[in-house]
PDB file of C-alpha atoms in Angstrom:
ATOM      1  CA  GLY A   1      10.820  13.184  -3.192  1.00 81.00           C
ATOM      2  CA  GLU A   2       7.464  12.467  -4.375  1.00 87.00           C
ATOM      3  CA  ASN A   3       4.905  14.383  -2.748  1.00 93.00           C
ATOM      4  CA  VAL A   4       0.973  13.310  -2.901  1.00 97.00           C
ATOM      5  CA  GLU A   5      -2.120  15.257  -2.079  1.00 98.00           C
ATOM      6  CA  GLN A   6      -5.023  13.738  -1.714  1.00 98.00           C
ATOM      7  CA  HIS A   7      -8.825  15.329  -1.984  1.00 98.00           C
ATOM      8  CA  PRO A   8     -11.008  15.573   0.057  1.00 98.00           C
ATOM      9  CA  SER A   9     -10.318  13.246   3.061  1.00 97.00           C
ATOM     10  CA  THR A  10     -13.428  12.775   3.591  1.00 98.00           C
ATOM     11  CA  LEU A  11     -16.492  12.132   1.026  1.00 98.00           C
ATOM     12  CA  SER A  12     -20.148  11.671   2.280  1.00 98.00           C
ATOM     13  CA  VAL A  13     -22.665  10.492  -0.265  1.00 98.00           C
ATOM     14  CA  GLN A  14     -26.149   9.161  -0.495  1.00 98.00           C
ATOM     15  CA  GLU A  15     -26.049   5.978  -2.183  1.00 98.00           C
ATOM     16  CA  GLY A  16     -26.378   6.133  -6.410  1.00 97.00           C
ATOM     17  CA  ASP A  17     -25.098   9.346  -5.959  1.00 97.00           C
ATOM     18  CA  SER A  18     -20.808   9.446  -7.760  1.00 98.00           C
ATOM     19  CA  ALA A  19     -17.675   9.950  -5.973  1.00 98.00           C
ATOM     20  CA  VAL A  20     -15.049  11.709  -6.606  1.00 98.00           C
ATOM     21  CA  ILE A  21     -11.580  11.664  -5.766  1.00 98.00           C
ATOM     22  CA  LYS A  22      -9.028  13.960  -6.455  1.00 98.00           C
ATOM     23  CA  CYS A  23      -4.546  13.494  -6.278  1.00 98.00           C
ATOM     24  CA  THR A  24      -2.174  15.490  -7.503  1.00 98.00           C
ATOM     25  CA  TYR A  25       1.772  14.617  -7.546  1.00 97.00           C
ATOM     26  CA  SER A  26       4.841  16.156  -7.948  1.00 96.00           C
ATOM     27  CA  ASP A  27       7.421  14.232  -9.600  1.00 93.00           C
ATOM     28  CA  SER A  28       7.098  13.795 -13.382  1.00 92.00           C
ATOM     29  CA  ALA A  29       9.113  10.713 -13.128  1.00 91.00           C
ATOM     30  CA  SER A  30       5.838   9.085 -11.562  1.00 93.00           C
ATOM     31  CA  ASN A  31       4.546   6.555 -14.159  1.00 91.00           C
ATOM     32  CA  TYR A  32       2.407   4.632 -11.927  1.00 92.00           C
ATOM     33  CA  PHE A  33      -0.869   5.266 -10.338  1.00 95.00           C
ATOM     34  CA  PRO A  34      -3.064   2.670  -8.601  1.00 94.00           C
ATOM     35  CA  TRP A  35      -5.725   3.171  -6.060  1.00 97.00           C
ATOM     36  CA  TYR A  36      -6.591   1.361  -3.353  1.00 96.00           C
ATOM     37  CA  LYS A  37      -9.613   0.871  -1.106  1.00 97.00           C
ATOM     38  CA  GLN A  38      -8.640  -0.146   2.615  1.00 97.00           C
ATOM     39  CA  GLU A  39     -11.609  -1.691   5.149  1.00 96.00           C
ATOM     40  CA  LEU A  40     -10.879  -0.777   8.766  1.00 92.00           C
ATOM     41  CA  GLY A  41      -8.127  -2.934   9.947  1.00 90.00           C
ATOM     42  CA  LYS A  42      -8.141  -4.774   6.823  1.00 94.00           C
ATOM     43  CA  ARG A  43      -5.435  -4.673   3.960  1.00 95.00           C
ATOM     44  CA  PRO A  44      -5.510  -2.306   0.767  1.00 94.00           C
ATOM     45  CA  GLN A  45      -6.506  -3.741  -2.150  1.00 94.00           C
ATOM     46  CA  LEU A  46      -6.206  -2.806  -5.469  1.00 93.00           C
ATOM     47  CA  ILE A  47      -9.159  -1.730  -7.331  1.00 95.00           C
ATOM     48  CA  ILE A  48      -7.825   0.120 -10.584  1.00 95.00           C
ATOM     49  CA  ASP A  49      -4.566   1.325 -12.106  1.00 93.00           C
ATOM     50  CA  ILE A  50      -3.274   3.404 -14.782  1.00 93.00           C
ATOM     51  CA  ARG A  51       0.082   3.813 -15.895  1.00 90.00           C
ATOM     52  CA  SER A  52       1.280   7.084 -17.440  1.00 84.00           C
ATOM     53  CA  ASN A  53       0.222   6.519 -21.461  1.00 83.00           C
ATOM     54  CA  VAL A  54      -3.276   5.940 -20.885  1.00 80.00           C
ATOM     55  CA  GLY A  55      -4.902   8.454 -20.082  1.00 90.00           C
ATOM     56  CA  GLU A  56      -8.635   6.969 -18.583  1.00 94.00           C
ATOM     57  CA  LYS A  57      -9.163   3.386 -17.854  1.00 94.00           C
ATOM     58  CA  LYS A  58     -12.645   2.074 -16.577  1.00 96.00           C
ATOM     59  CA  ASP A  59     -13.845  -1.433 -14.271  1.00 94.00           C
ATOM     60  CA  GLN A  60     -17.294  -1.200 -13.951  1.00 96.00           C
ATOM     61  CA  ARG A  61     -18.554   1.745 -11.758  1.00 97.00           C
ATOM     62  CA  ILE A  62     -15.479   2.814 -11.851  1.00 98.00           C
ATOM     63  CA  ALA A  63     -12.269   5.011 -13.516  1.00 98.00           C
ATOM     64  CA  VAL A  64      -9.417   6.489 -13.046  1.00 98.00           C
ATOM     65  CA  THR A  65      -8.383   9.722 -15.525  1.00 97.00           C
ATOM     66  CA  LEU A  66      -4.781  10.892 -15.951  1.00 96.00           C
ATOM     67  CA  ASN A  67      -3.840  14.424 -16.817  1.00 95.00           C
ATOM     68  CA  LYS A  68      -0.092  13.674 -16.885  1.00 93.00           C
ATOM     69  CA  THR A  69       0.823  17.504 -17.753  1.00 93.00           C
ATOM     70  CA  ALA A  70      -1.239  19.065 -14.813  1.00 94.00           C
ATOM     71  CA  LYS A  71       0.224  15.960 -12.487  1.00 95.00           C
ATOM     72  CA  HIS A  72      -3.193  15.023 -11.930  1.00 95.00           C
ATOM     73  CA  PHE A  73      -5.553  11.910 -11.602  1.00 97.00           C
ATOM     74  CA  SER A  74      -8.687  11.098 -10.224  1.00 98.00           C
ATOM     75  CA  LEU A  75     -11.339   8.227  -9.099  1.00 98.00           C
ATOM     76  CA  HIS A  76     -14.831   7.883 -10.234  1.00 98.00           C
ATOM     77  CA  ILE A  77     -17.434   5.668  -8.598  1.00 98.00           C
ATOM     78  CA  THR A  78     -20.873   6.004 -10.583  1.00 97.00           C
ATOM     79  CA  GLU A  79     -23.823   4.130  -8.416  1.00 98.00           C
ATOM     80  CA  THR A  80     -22.270   4.147  -5.183  1.00 98.00           C
ATOM     81  CA  GLN A  81     -23.736   1.299  -3.116  1.00 97.00           C
ATOM     82  CA  PRO A  82     -23.031   0.736   0.863  1.00 97.00           C
ATOM     83  CA  GLU A  83     -19.815  -1.570   0.376  1.00 97.00           C
ATOM     84  CA  ASP A  84     -17.891   1.293  -1.088  1.00 98.00           C
ATOM     85  CA  SER A  85     -18.089   2.771   2.096  1.00 98.00           C
ATOM     86  CA  ALA A  86     -13.818   2.217   3.285  1.00 98.00           C
ATOM     87  CA  VAL A  87     -11.030   4.521   2.949  1.00 98.00           C
ATOM     88  CA  TYR A  88      -9.527   5.455  -0.209  1.00 98.00           C
ATOM     89  CA  PHE A  89      -6.045   5.754  -1.104  1.00 98.00           C
ATOM     90  CA  CYS A  90      -4.009   7.004  -4.645  1.00 98.00           C
ATOM     91  CA  ALA A  91      -0.464   6.495  -5.244  1.00 96.00           C
ATOM     92  CA  ALA A  92       2.207   7.646  -7.873  1.00 95.00           C
ATOM     93  CA  SER A  93       4.964   5.172  -8.314  1.00 91.00           C
ATOM     94  CA  LYS A  94       8.084   5.587 -10.012  1.00 86.00           C
ATOM     95  CA  ARG A  95      10.892   2.965 -10.868  1.00 78.00           C
ATOM     96  CA  GLY A  96      13.968   2.896  -8.472  1.00 72.00           C
ATOM     97  CA  GLY A  97      14.465  -0.503  -8.139  1.00 72.00           C
ATOM     98  CA  SER A  98      11.189  -1.409  -7.542  1.00 77.00           C
ATOM     99  CA  TYR A  99       8.174   0.064  -8.247  1.00 82.00           C
ATOM    100  CA  ILE A 100       7.836   2.736  -5.235  1.00 87.00           C
ATOM    101  CA  PRO A 101       4.236   4.213  -4.024  1.00 90.00           C
ATOM    102  CA  THR A 102       4.063   7.217  -2.146  1.00 93.00           C
ATOM    103  CA  PHE A 103       0.596   7.149  -0.934  1.00 96.00           C
ATOM    104  CA  GLY A 104      -1.991  10.083  -0.592  1.00 97.00           C
ATOM    105  CA  ARG A 105      -3.400  10.494   3.143  1.00 97.00           C
ATOM    106  CA  GLY A 106      -6.647   8.515   1.882  1.00 97.00           C
ATOM    107  CA  THR A 107     -10.433   9.596   1.484  1.00 98.00           C
ATOM    108  CA  SER A 108     -12.705   8.194   4.067  1.00 98.00           C
ATOM    109  CA  LEU A 109     -15.820   7.861   1.600  1.00 98.00           C
ATOM    110  CA  ILE A 110     -19.158   7.110   3.322  1.00 98.00           C
ATOM    111  CA  VAL A 111     -22.011   6.089   1.420  1.00 98.00           C
ATOM    112  CA  HIS A 112     -25.364   6.384   2.996  1.00 97.00           C
ATOM    113  CA  PRO A 113     -28.213   3.829   2.106  1.00 94.00           C
TER     114      PRO A 113
ATOM    115  CA  ALA B   1      -5.739 -18.309  -5.809  1.00 73.00           C
ATOM    116  CA  ALA B   2      -2.810 -17.895  -2.993  1.00 84.00           C
ATOM    117  CA  GLY B   3      -2.212 -14.749  -1.218  1.00 93.00           C
ATOM    118  CA  VAL B   4       0.475 -13.472   1.068  1.00 97.00           C
ATOM    119  CA  ILE B   5       0.882 -14.578   3.972  1.00 97.00           C
ATOM    120  CA  GLN B   6       2.145 -12.902   7.001  1.00 98.00           C
ATOM    121  CA  SER B   7       2.887 -13.560  10.611  1.00 98.00           C
ATOM    122  CA  PRO B   8       1.655 -13.661  13.195  1.00 98.00           C
ATOM    123  CA  ARG B   9      -1.305 -11.590  12.940  1.00 97.00           C
ATOM    124  CA  HIS B  10      -1.448  -9.674  15.898  1.00 98.00           C
ATOM    125  CA  LEU B  11       1.938  -9.246  18.791  1.00 98.00           C
ATOM    126  CA  ILE B  12       1.843  -7.601  21.678  1.00 98.00           C
ATOM    127  CA  LYS B  13       5.195  -6.628  23.419  1.00 98.00           C
ATOM    128  CA  GLU B  14       6.431  -4.136  25.245  1.00 98.00           C
ATOM    129  CA  LYS B  15       8.850  -1.509  25.246  1.00 98.00           C
ATOM    130  CA  ARG B  16      12.908  -2.349  24.952  1.00 97.00           C
ATOM    131  CA  GLU B  17      11.588  -5.844  23.264  1.00 98.00           C
ATOM    132  CA  THR B  18      12.213  -7.000  19.535  1.00 98.00           C
ATOM    133  CA  ALA B  19       9.896  -8.450  17.393  1.00 98.00           C
ATOM    134  CA  THR B  20      10.139 -10.205  14.129  1.00 98.00           C
ATOM    135  CA  LEU B  21       7.650 -10.263  11.464  1.00 98.00           C
ATOM    136  CA  LYS B  22       7.135 -12.738   8.700  1.00 98.00           C
ATOM    137  CA  CYS B  23       5.839 -12.739   5.083  1.00 98.00           C
ATOM    138  CA  TYR B  24       5.666 -15.523   2.715  1.00 97.00           C
ATOM    139  CA  PRO B  25       4.706 -14.176  -0.790  1.00 97.00           C
ATOM    140  CA  ILE B  26       2.603 -15.915  -3.498  1.00 96.00           C
ATOM    141  CA  PRO B  27       3.809 -18.296  -4.823  1.00 94.00           C
ATOM    142  CA  ARG B  28       6.547 -17.532  -7.983  1.00 90.00           C
ATOM    143  CA  HIS B  29       7.031 -13.864  -6.493  1.00 92.00           C
ATOM    144  CA  ASP B  30      10.554 -12.581  -5.948  1.00 90.00           C
ATOM    145  CA  THR B  31       9.945  -9.283  -4.971  1.00 92.00           C
ATOM    146  CA  VAL B  32       8.854  -8.467  -1.730  1.00 95.00           C
ATOM    147  CA  TYR B  33       8.245  -4.951   0.033  1.00 95.00           C
ATOM    148  CA  TRP B  34       7.614  -3.433   4.046  1.00 97.00           C
ATOM    149  CA  TYR B  35       5.002  -1.140   5.251  1.00 97.00           C
ATOM    150  CA  GLN B  36       4.214   0.553   7.946  1.00 97.00           C
ATOM    151  CA  GLN B  37       0.709   1.951   8.684  1.00 97.00           C
ATOM    152  CA  GLY B  38      -0.243   3.954  11.741  1.00 95.00           C
ATOM    153  CA  PRO B  39      -3.406   4.750  13.094  1.00 92.00           C
ATOM    154  CA  GLY B  40      -5.380   6.837  10.529  1.00 92.00           C
ATOM    155  CA  GLN B  41      -1.754   7.473   8.244  1.00 95.00           C
ATOM    156  CA  ASP B  42      -1.130   5.846   4.628  1.00 94.00           C
ATOM    157  CA  PRO B  43       0.883   3.164   4.220  1.00 95.00           C
ATOM    158  CA  GLN B  44       4.481   4.483   4.388  1.00 95.00           C
ATOM    159  CA  PHE B  45       7.047   2.105   2.744  1.00 94.00           C
ATOM    160  CA  LEU B  46       9.768   1.233   4.705  1.00 96.00           C
ATOM    161  CA  ILE B  47      11.854  -1.451   2.714  1.00 95.00           C
ATOM    162  CA  SER B  48      11.804  -4.043  -0.273  1.00 93.00           C
ATOM    163  CA  PHE B  49      13.953  -7.094  -1.726  1.00 93.00           C
ATOM    164  CA  TYR B  50      14.179  -8.367  -4.853  1.00 91.00           C
ATOM    165  CA  GLU B  51      16.088 -11.744  -5.130  1.00 89.00           C
ATOM    166  CA  LYS B  52      17.160 -11.833  -1.911  1.00 91.00           C
ATOM    167  CA  MET B  53      19.002  -8.639  -2.650  1.00 93.00           C
ATOM    168  CA  GLN B  54      17.784  -5.269  -0.913  1.00 93.00           C
ATOM    169  CA  SER B  55      16.421  -3.514  -3.656  1.00 90.00           C
ATOM    170  CA  ASP B  56      14.978  -0.004  -2.155  1.00 90.00           C
ATOM    171  CA  LYS B  57      14.803   1.416   1.846  1.00 91.00           C
ATOM    172  CA  GLY B  58      12.246   3.887   2.883  1.00 91.00           C
ATOM    173  CA  SER B  59      11.630   5.479   6.370  1.00 89.00           C
ATOM    174  CA  ILE B  60      12.968   2.113   7.721  1.00 94.00           C
ATOM    175  CA  PRO B  61      14.246   3.087  11.190  1.00 95.00           C
ATOM    176  CA  ASP B  62      18.026   2.018  12.090  1.00 96.00           C
ATOM    177  CA  ARG B  63      16.407  -0.218  14.613  1.00 97.00           C
ATOM    178  CA  PHE B  64      14.522  -2.196  12.149  1.00 97.00           C
ATOM    179  CA  SER B  65      16.319  -4.780   9.764  1.00 96.00           C
ATOM    180  CA  ALA B  66      14.892  -6.529   7.125  1.00 97.00           C
ATOM    181  CA  GLN B  67      15.917  -9.910   4.887  1.00 97.00           C
ATOM    182  CA  GLN B  68      14.808 -11.988   2.291  1.00 96.00           C
ATOM    183  CA  PHE B  69      15.431 -15.823   2.202  1.00 96.00           C
ATOM    184  CA  SER B  70      16.086 -18.116  -0.153  1.00 94.00           C
ATOM    185  CA  ASP B  71      12.326 -19.277  -0.099  1.00 93.00           C
ATOM    186  CA  TYR B  72      11.469 -15.559  -1.025  1.00 94.00           C
ATOM    187  CA  HIS B  73      10.503 -15.037   2.309  1.00 96.00           C
ATOM    188  CA  SER B  74      11.356 -11.937   4.502  1.00 97.00           C
ATOM    189  CA  GLU B  75      11.311 -11.073   8.130  1.00 98.00           C
ATOM    190  CA  LEU B  76      11.520  -8.114   9.478  1.00 98.00           C
ATOM    191  CA  ASN B  77      13.083  -7.613  12.706  1.00 98.00           C
ATOM    192  CA  MET B  78      12.285  -4.886  14.913  1.00 98.00           C
ATOM    193  CA  SER B  79      14.368  -4.309  18.219  1.00 97.00           C
ATOM    194  CA  SER B  80      14.391  -1.548  20.912  1.00 98.00           C
ATOM    195  CA  LEU B  81      10.524  -1.377  20.320  1.00 98.00           C
ATOM    196  CA  GLU B  82       9.200   2.118  21.035  1.00 97.00           C
ATOM    197  CA  LEU B  83       5.464   3.024  21.707  1.00 97.00           C
ATOM    198  CA  GLY B  84       5.382   4.704  18.167  1.00 96.00           C
ATOM    199  CA  ASP B  85       6.386   1.560  16.470  1.00 97.00           C
ATOM    200  CA  SER B  86       2.776   0.640  17.219  1.00 97.00           C
ATOM    201  CA  ALA B  87       1.151   0.069  14.287  1.00 97.00           C
ATOM    202  CA  LEU B  88       0.062  -2.198  11.096  1.00 97.00           C
ATOM    203  CA  TYR B  89       2.594  -3.633   9.539  1.00 98.00           C
ATOM    204  CA  PHE B  90       1.716  -4.707   5.951  1.00 97.00           C
ATOM    205  CA  CYS B  91       3.945  -6.560   3.330  1.00 97.00           C
ATOM    206  CA  ALA B  92       3.268  -6.837  -0.477  1.00 96.00           C
ATOM    207  CA  SER B  93       4.966  -8.969  -3.134  1.00 95.00           C
ATOM    208  CA  SER B  94       4.865  -8.923  -7.251  1.00 92.00           C
ATOM    209  CA  PRO B  95       5.915 -10.949  -9.891  1.00 89.00           C
ATOM    210  CA  GLY B  96       8.794  -9.208 -10.080  1.00 80.00           C
ATOM    211  CA  LEU B  97      10.890  -6.071 -10.342  1.00 71.00           C
ATOM    212  CA  ASP B  98       9.834  -4.384 -13.198  1.00 76.00           C
ATOM    213  CA  ARG B  99       6.251  -5.175 -12.328  1.00 79.00           C
ATOM    214  CA  TYR B 100       4.026  -2.366 -11.025  1.00 81.00           C
ATOM    215  CA  GLU B 101       1.393  -4.050  -9.137  1.00 86.00           C
ATOM    216  CA  GLN B 102       1.961  -5.402  -5.216  1.00 91.00           C
ATOM    217  CA  TYR B 103      -0.466  -7.608  -3.704  1.00 92.00           C
ATOM    218  CA  PHE B 104      -1.044  -6.772   0.327  1.00 95.00           C
ATOM    219  CA  GLY B 105      -0.680  -9.722   2.917  1.00 97.00           C
ATOM    220  CA  PRO B 106      -3.604  -9.238   5.942  1.00 97.00           C
ATOM    221  CA  GLY B 107      -1.021  -7.049   7.821  1.00 97.00           C
ATOM    222  CA  THR B 108       0.243  -7.576  11.246  1.00 98.00           C
ATOM    223  CA  ARG B 109      -1.160  -5.651  14.304  1.00 97.00           C
ATOM    224  CA  LEU B 110       1.921  -4.393  16.529  1.00 98.00           C
ATOM    225  CA  THR B 111       0.677  -2.817  19.946  1.00 98.00           C
ATOM    226  CA  VAL B 112       3.584  -1.998  22.175  1.00 98.00           C
ATOM    227  CA  THR B 113       2.936  -1.455  25.545  1.00 97.00           C
TER     228      THR B 113
END
């Protein structure tokens, strides 16, 4: 089955710095890669996603890049703010009947004011 | 905009008891997913439904069963509860089997004592 590795497990930055989280996946059939932000005890919230036919996608301060050949994708957050502090999960999905995501282990991002 | 509704939000049960969790998807969403998230862990896919039929099965224990009803709401039935079943249980809905995006509900926190 699919295996998703996510690094780092913890990331501490100063407000205004950039943050980068990296993920690798193993199954070349995966074709959809969402990123979720989860605050403690809350639901995962989709913040950005990318499909396998696209190499990069940007939404304001957040961007995601995908390298299908190397099977890795990354989340970039610029101008970080304290409210960006949360756990971020990457996932790789492929179509079974439905689209089933395999999640990474998560990155705890801490943004210091 | 209407979101996914889950009930109850919190549930405390004793070992060997049963529990039923309910999920009401976003209107006009016909695909439902269930996830289990232990403390400090990533969400684990349990099972999904499309048009009242099971679509995919993940790491759902045999003690658990689920179904989707004619109004598209779904219920997760958990029997012979164990301490290790204590977790956050999320339901997510999608507007179609062939749609990538999933929208998560607020979750049910199950505590087994």
